[in-house]
XYZ file of C-alpha atoms in Angstrom:
332
model
C 0.022 0.073 0.230
C 1.521 3.338 -0.762
C 1.903 5.604 2.192
C 0.526 8.983 1.954
C 4.154 11.822 1.566
C 4.763 13.744 4.455
C 3.744 17.117 4.851
C 7.631 18.683 3.433
C 7.111 16.486 0.411
C 3.508 17.114 -0.247
C 4.019 20.581 0.316
C 7.173 20.927 -2.302
C 4.384 18.536 -4.786
C 1.556 21.670 -4.631
C 3.959 24.307 -4.727
C 5.498 23.148 -7.875
C 2.357 22.344 -9.334
C 0.419 25.482 -8.314
C 3.867 27.576 -10.079
C 3.068 25.207 -13.140
C -0.446 26.174 -13.050
C -0.209 30.092 -12.542
C 2.218 29.980 -15.029
C -0.287 28.748 -17.301
C -3.362 30.623 -16.479
C -1.473 34.163 -16.390
C 1.564 33.765 -18.614
C 0.221 31.691 -21.234
C -2.927 31.904 -21.410
C -3.316 28.209 -21.727
C -4.913 26.475 -18.599
C -4.760 23.055 -17.969
C -7.092 22.544 -15.009
C -10.576 24.694 -14.276
C -10.627 26.918 -11.619
C -12.145 24.615 -8.723
C -9.435 22.369 -9.452
C -6.562 25.183 -8.808
C -8.571 26.423 -5.881
C -8.588 23.501 -4.306
C -4.417 22.787 -4.947
C -4.533 26.434 -3.367
C -6.384 25.756 -0.332
C -4.662 22.242 0.384
C -1.141 24.522 0.337
C -2.339 26.996 2.574
C -3.786 24.285 4.907
C -0.800 22.599 5.678
C 1.503 25.895 6.060
C -1.183 26.592 8.482
C -0.734 23.487 10.706
C 3.344 23.516 8.995
C 4.653 26.997 9.796
C 8.702 25.705 10.167
C 7.539 25.031 6.705
C 7.165 28.604 5.845
C 9.079 29.868 2.636
C 7.795 33.614 1.411
C 8.045 32.295 -2.758
C 5.412 29.828 -1.697
C 2.934 30.365 -4.753
C 0.664 30.812 -1.571
C 2.279 33.880 -0.818
C 1.925 35.347 -4.120
C -0.846 37.049 -6.780
C -0.767 35.320 -9.869
C 2.736 34.750 -12.407
C 5.749 36.600 -12.953
C 4.720 38.599 -16.396
C 6.139 37.168 -19.395
C 8.604 39.228 -22.006
C 6.210 39.622 -24.554
C 5.699 43.131 -24.053
C 7.466 46.182 -21.681
C 7.161 45.082 -17.817
C 5.083 47.290 -15.870
C 6.190 47.820 -12.374
C 2.834 49.066 -10.344
C 2.870 51.333 -7.447
C 0.317 50.265 -6.076
C 0.472 46.692 -5.547
C -2.277 44.319 -7.135
C -3.301 42.079 -4.924
C -5.677 39.015 -5.616
C -8.983 37.950 -3.381
C -9.296 35.259 -0.782
C -11.968 33.022 -1.753
C -15.274 31.825 -0.440
C -16.718 28.349 -1.481
C -19.347 28.369 -0.348
C -21.932 30.118 2.195
C -20.588 29.157 5.635
C -16.830 30.442 4.468
C -18.910 33.327 3.543
C -19.956 34.627 7.084
C -16.444 33.228 8.709
C -15.675 36.105 6.603
C -17.945 38.258 7.794
C -17.316 37.130 11.338
C -13.772 38.515 11.217
C -14.494 41.980 9.496
C -17.172 42.502 12.136
C -14.159 41.557 14.513
C -11.852 43.480 12.970
C -13.874 46.727 13.360
C -15.125 46.019 16.485
C -18.779 45.407 16.010
C -19.103 49.312 13.863
C -22.279 48.781 11.834
C -21.061 48.079 8.042
C -22.649 47.886 4.730
C -21.478 45.905 1.459
C -21.596 46.978 -2.298
C -22.176 43.632 -3.695
C -20.422 42.529 -7.947
C -20.128 40.431 -10.218
C -16.894 38.778 -10.570
C -16.094 38.882 -14.132
C -13.728 35.723 -16.132
C -11.476 37.970 -17.793
C -8.125 39.676 -17.300
C -7.299 42.565 -14.562
C -5.959 45.588 -15.746
C -4.825 48.696 -14.563
C -5.183 51.695 -16.822
C -2.887 55.066 -15.693
C -4.126 58.603 -16.598
C -1.627 61.586 -16.404
C -3.643 65.143 -16.394
C -6.751 63.631 -18.066
C -4.875 61.186 -20.603
C -4.453 57.991 -21.094
C -0.636 57.244 -20.978
C -0.520 53.525 -19.602
C -1.822 50.072 -19.332
C -0.852 47.262 -17.706
C -1.643 43.846 -17.089
C -1.025 42.530 -13.672
C 0.906 40.083 -13.704
C 2.500 38.724 -10.096
C 0.699 41.644 -8.592
C 3.865 44.101 -8.331
C 4.998 43.400 -11.902
C 2.674 43.376 -14.843
C 3.112 44.074 -19.194
C 2.680 47.066 -20.634
C -0.332 46.650 -22.922
C -0.839 50.233 -23.583
C -1.039 50.200 -27.108
C -4.193 47.064 -27.388
C -5.998 49.204 -24.670
C -6.461 51.746 -26.730
C -8.221 49.948 -29.147
C -11.319 49.187 -26.760
C -13.913 51.782 -27.396
C -15.165 51.656 -24.138
C -11.969 53.543 -22.579
C -11.688 56.765 -22.884
C -8.773 57.805 -23.900
C -9.040 61.460 -22.131
C -10.829 62.047 -19.099
C -13.204 65.868 -18.147
C -11.170 68.738 -17.383
C -11.454 68.224 -13.897
C -9.756 65.393 -13.613
C -7.236 63.961 -11.202
C -3.687 64.854 -12.199
C -3.125 61.214 -11.760
C -5.601 58.691 -11.948
C -5.119 54.427 -11.692
C -8.640 52.856 -13.343
C -8.126 48.966 -12.153
C -10.868 46.999 -13.914
C -11.291 43.887 -15.930
C -11.244 42.885 -19.873
C -13.166 40.744 -21.205
C -14.416 39.095 -24.403
C -18.360 39.135 -24.640
C -20.024 35.621 -25.175
C -21.525 36.854 -28.309
C -17.773 37.689 -30.168
C -16.105 34.624 -27.956
C -18.391 33.024 -30.354
C -18.090 34.853 -33.155
C -14.109 34.585 -32.986
C -14.324 31.146 -32.464
C -16.586 30.269 -35.622
C -14.169 32.290 -37.569
C -10.908 30.865 -36.160
C -12.557 27.111 -36.814
C -13.486 28.259 -40.773
C -9.703 29.542 -40.872
C -8.775 26.072 -39.855
C -10.814 24.067 -42.464
C -8.866 26.459 -45.178
C -5.393 25.830 -43.145
C -5.957 21.856 -42.990
C -7.103 21.849 -47.391
C -4.322 24.169 -47.646
C -1.769 21.245 -46.055
C -1.472 23.565 -43.161
C -1.129 22.620 -39.057
C -4.873 24.121 -37.427
C -4.168 26.855 -35.034
C -5.162 26.463 -31.602
C -8.789 27.182 -30.863
C -9.306 29.008 -27.633
C -11.792 26.895 -25.565
C -13.490 29.866 -23.843
C -13.947 33.786 -22.932
C -11.313 34.317 -20.804
C -8.432 32.460 -22.965
C -9.921 34.245 -26.021
C -9.579 37.248 -24.685
C -6.229 37.646 -22.558
C -4.535 36.192 -25.814
C -6.233 39.140 -27.959
C -5.071 41.558 -25.512
C -1.734 40.195 -26.048
C -1.022 40.582 -29.740
C 1.965 42.589 -31.251
C -0.538 44.251 -33.786
C -3.186 46.448 -32.042
C -4.951 45.552 -35.150
C -5.526 42.551 -34.122
C -6.674 43.312 -30.363
C -8.918 46.059 -32.288
C -10.654 43.138 -34.444
C -11.786 41.073 -31.265
C -14.549 43.657 -29.760
C -13.037 43.224 -26.098
C -14.785 45.094 -23.896
C -14.155 46.435 -20.085
C -15.544 47.414 -16.764
C -14.005 49.288 -14.370
C -14.028 48.214 -10.166
C -11.256 50.385 -8.667
C -8.854 52.841 -8.101
C -5.095 52.211 -7.862
C -2.840 55.452 -7.356
C -4.361 59.015 -7.411
C -3.088 62.493 -7.091
C -5.547 65.368 -6.928
C -8.789 63.055 -5.912
C -11.750 64.206 -4.561
C -12.844 63.265 -1.384
C -14.484 60.339 -1.639
C -16.049 58.186 1.207
C -17.409 54.723 0.119
C -17.190 52.232 -2.777
C -20.187 52.932 -4.412
C -18.983 56.671 -4.462
C -16.243 55.693 -6.121
C -18.009 53.594 -8.661
C -20.056 56.709 -9.391
C -17.665 59.183 -9.736
C -16.251 56.573 -12.477
C -19.160 56.207 -14.127
C -19.095 60.226 -14.283
C -15.875 59.867 -15.483
C -17.205 58.090 -18.548
C -15.581 54.427 -17.197
C -18.465 51.674 -18.211
C -19.400 50.308 -14.618
C -21.235 46.496 -14.450
C -25.013 47.706 -13.751
C -25.349 44.331 -11.333
C -23.488 45.949 -8.382
C -25.715 46.601 -5.465
C -25.246 48.307 -1.611
C -26.363 46.170 0.641
C -27.040 46.501 4.435
C -26.503 42.846 5.813
C -24.273 39.611 5.164
C -27.827 38.170 4.810
C -28.625 40.227 1.858
C -25.022 39.803 0.372
C -25.704 36.022 0.532
C -28.927 36.306 -1.758
C -27.454 38.744 -4.260
C -24.578 36.255 -4.877
C -27.441 32.689 -5.047
C -29.150 35.400 -7.399
C -25.919 35.818 -9.391
C -25.036 31.927 -9.457
C -28.751 31.598 -10.494
C -29.108 33.438 -13.209
C -25.056 33.437 -14.720
C -26.227 32.275 -18.077
C -28.173 35.342 -18.698
C -25.633 37.867 -19.222
C -23.458 38.096 -22.566
C -20.270 37.792 -20.165
C -18.575 34.922 -18.438
C -18.651 34.906 -14.455
C -17.021 32.642 -11.677
C -18.185 34.781 -8.960
C -19.353 37.230 -6.708
C -17.327 39.486 -5.083
C -18.675 41.682 -1.967
C -16.340 44.830 -0.485
C -16.522 46.863 2.851
C -18.190 50.292 1.218
C -16.893 52.072 3.257
C -13.215 52.824 2.465
C -12.207 54.514 6.008
C -13.134 51.192 7.316
C -11.201 49.417 4.801
C -8.384 51.152 5.688
C -8.788 49.666 9.407
C -8.938 46.308 8.013
C -5.725 46.496 5.671
C -4.557 44.019 3.807
C -2.905 39.972 4.644
C 0.687 39.134 2.800
C -1.374 38.699 -0.442
C -5.357 39.894 -0.505
C -7.666 42.744 1.067
C -9.063 42.005 4.325
C -12.006 44.331 3.456
C -13.226 41.481 0.501
C -14.047 38.288 -0.654
C -14.642 36.577 -3.947
C -17.511 33.703 -3.110
C -16.559 31.066 -6.668
C -19.602 29.648 -7.775
C -19.537 26.067 -9.295
C -18.328 25.211 -12.113
C -20.718 24.732 -14.835
C -20.970 24.387 -18.598
C -22.641 27.379 -20.851
C -25.283 25.019 -22.477
């Protein structure tokens, strides 16, 4: 009978596996396992590291956001790190997070903003004196890739802001490929492959889902190719700012971004209790296939920005937000 590996050996195995899958997902846009399978590996690693703190390693993938940026595009160092989110796999874990928030805030009244978790590519877009000057992927959270020229081709993203815009404004959000655009892209690619095969050429890979297609489209060397892919964007957060008006809450931030001309996902909701947040997540999961974009969960965030400051961050994620992951499904 095969013996179970020692904790040290299993941790080493998990770190190697997760690092490999990070590179496939974030680096080459060619994931080999589902998000659910990845989450299980990461959770097992974090549990083992918590049980065996003597085996802790700052370089462990449990402490990082994604994969290091590949060298296709110039590297961009994020002035404010682009952190990831901790996950809740069910209602009990969402409630446990809510209890930690309440404890960290000494029982202060709280409100939450609930948002859909778009299955796309996280992007940071920097404006200086109202002009778009740089856009970068998240990469490993510290350093991403410069995709400025390609971001400029996405019609929803303003190239210039109103005259009263802040001196520096870093807008963060998700670039994604709408499902109808993906279906058209996939059909076109399959027709091209039929022609290639008829000509005795090797067919090109066809992306398996909108997330892969969108990420690959954003990394094209020719911006005109990116433009032809009909990518879209939702803004949901701010990074570095200078000269910003005073904002007290996250929903104020979303409204401000909308006023500046950024597309905001209309499905977000301000709620007063965690029970209402649970209801939002359940409704979003039940209606996930009624959207023209892929989602793989919902995000629950503290609304009050001062309370966020009070809670702060762990080494890899904010304590004031959590991603509620949905069960993996195939779209009909």
